mmCIF file of C-alpha atoms in Angstrom:
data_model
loop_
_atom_site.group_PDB
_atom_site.id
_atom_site.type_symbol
_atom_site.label_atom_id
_atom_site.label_comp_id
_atom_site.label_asym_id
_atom_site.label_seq_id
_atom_site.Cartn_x
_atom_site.Cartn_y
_atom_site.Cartn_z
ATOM 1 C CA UNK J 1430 61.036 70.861 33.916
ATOM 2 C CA UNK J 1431 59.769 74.536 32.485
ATOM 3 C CA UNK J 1432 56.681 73.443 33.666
ATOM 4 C CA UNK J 1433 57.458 72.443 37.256
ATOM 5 C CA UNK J 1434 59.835 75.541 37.768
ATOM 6 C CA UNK J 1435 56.597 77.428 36.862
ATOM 7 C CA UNK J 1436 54.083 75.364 38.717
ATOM 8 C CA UNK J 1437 56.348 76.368 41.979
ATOM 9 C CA UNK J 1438 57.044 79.996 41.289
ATOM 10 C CA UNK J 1439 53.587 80.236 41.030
ATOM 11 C CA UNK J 1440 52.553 78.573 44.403
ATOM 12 C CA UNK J 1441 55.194 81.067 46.200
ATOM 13 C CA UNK J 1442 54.564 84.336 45.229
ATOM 14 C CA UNK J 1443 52.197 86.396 43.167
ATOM 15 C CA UNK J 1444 48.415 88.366 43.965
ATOM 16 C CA UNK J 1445 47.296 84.700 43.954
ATOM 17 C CA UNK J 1446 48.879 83.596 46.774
ATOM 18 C CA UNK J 1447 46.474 85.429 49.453
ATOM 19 C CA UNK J 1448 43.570 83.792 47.273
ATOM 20 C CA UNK J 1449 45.186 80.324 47.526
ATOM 21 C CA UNK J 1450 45.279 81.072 51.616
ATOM 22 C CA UNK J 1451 41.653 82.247 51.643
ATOM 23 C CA UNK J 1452 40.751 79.006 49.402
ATOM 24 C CA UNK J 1453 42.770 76.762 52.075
ATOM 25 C CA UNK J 1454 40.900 78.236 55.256
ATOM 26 C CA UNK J 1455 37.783 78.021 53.464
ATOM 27 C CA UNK J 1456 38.367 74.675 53.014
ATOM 28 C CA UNK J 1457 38.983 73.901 56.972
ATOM 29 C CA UNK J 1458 35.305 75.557 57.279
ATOM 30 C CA UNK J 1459 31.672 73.335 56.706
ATOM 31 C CA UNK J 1460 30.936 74.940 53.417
ATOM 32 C CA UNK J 1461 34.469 73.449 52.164
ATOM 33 C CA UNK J 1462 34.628 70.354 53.646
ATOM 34 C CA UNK J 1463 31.090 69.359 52.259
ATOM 35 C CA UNK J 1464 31.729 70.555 49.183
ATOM 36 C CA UNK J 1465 35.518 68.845 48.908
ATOM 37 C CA UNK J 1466 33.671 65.448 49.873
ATOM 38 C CA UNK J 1467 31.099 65.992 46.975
ATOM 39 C CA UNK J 1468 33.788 66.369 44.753
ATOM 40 C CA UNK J 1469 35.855 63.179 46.083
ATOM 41 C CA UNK J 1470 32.500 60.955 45.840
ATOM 42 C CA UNK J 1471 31.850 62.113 42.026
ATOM 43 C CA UNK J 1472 35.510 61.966 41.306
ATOM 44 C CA UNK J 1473 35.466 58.154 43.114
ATOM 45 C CA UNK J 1474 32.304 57.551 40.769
ATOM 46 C CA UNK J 1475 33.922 58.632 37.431
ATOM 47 C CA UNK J 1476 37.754 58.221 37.158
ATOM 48 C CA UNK J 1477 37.380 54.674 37.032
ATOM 49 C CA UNK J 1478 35.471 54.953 33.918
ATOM 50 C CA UNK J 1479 37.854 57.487 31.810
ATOM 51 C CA UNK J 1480 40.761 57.363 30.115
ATOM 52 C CA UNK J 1481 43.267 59.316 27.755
ATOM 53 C CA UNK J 1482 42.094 62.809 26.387
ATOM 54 C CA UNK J 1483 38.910 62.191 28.895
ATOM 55 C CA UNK J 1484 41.066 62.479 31.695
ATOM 56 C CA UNK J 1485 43.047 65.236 30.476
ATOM 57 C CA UNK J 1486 39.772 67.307 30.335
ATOM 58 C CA UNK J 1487 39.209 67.005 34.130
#
């Protein structure tokens, strides 16, 4: 519960929060979007194939 109560103060407020907007429009652009679908396809390739602490590393 700390956790999640930290996760969300976080994603409200902070110097990071005009970052994370930058990183979201960014992400709308070509750059983002190709590399977002690079990251899906290697992600699609290799969860399958972990498990336990391996996943906990990604």
């Amino acid at each position: 519960m700390v956790l999640k109560k930290r996760v969300i103060r976080w994603m409200k407020c902070g110097p990071g929060a005009l970052t994370r907007q930058r990183m979201r429009a960014w992400f709308t652009h070509i750059p983002g979007r190709w590399l977002q679908a690079e990251e899906r396809a290697r992600l699609r390739e290799i969860l399958p194939t972990l498990f336990g602490y391996h996943l906990l590393q990604l």
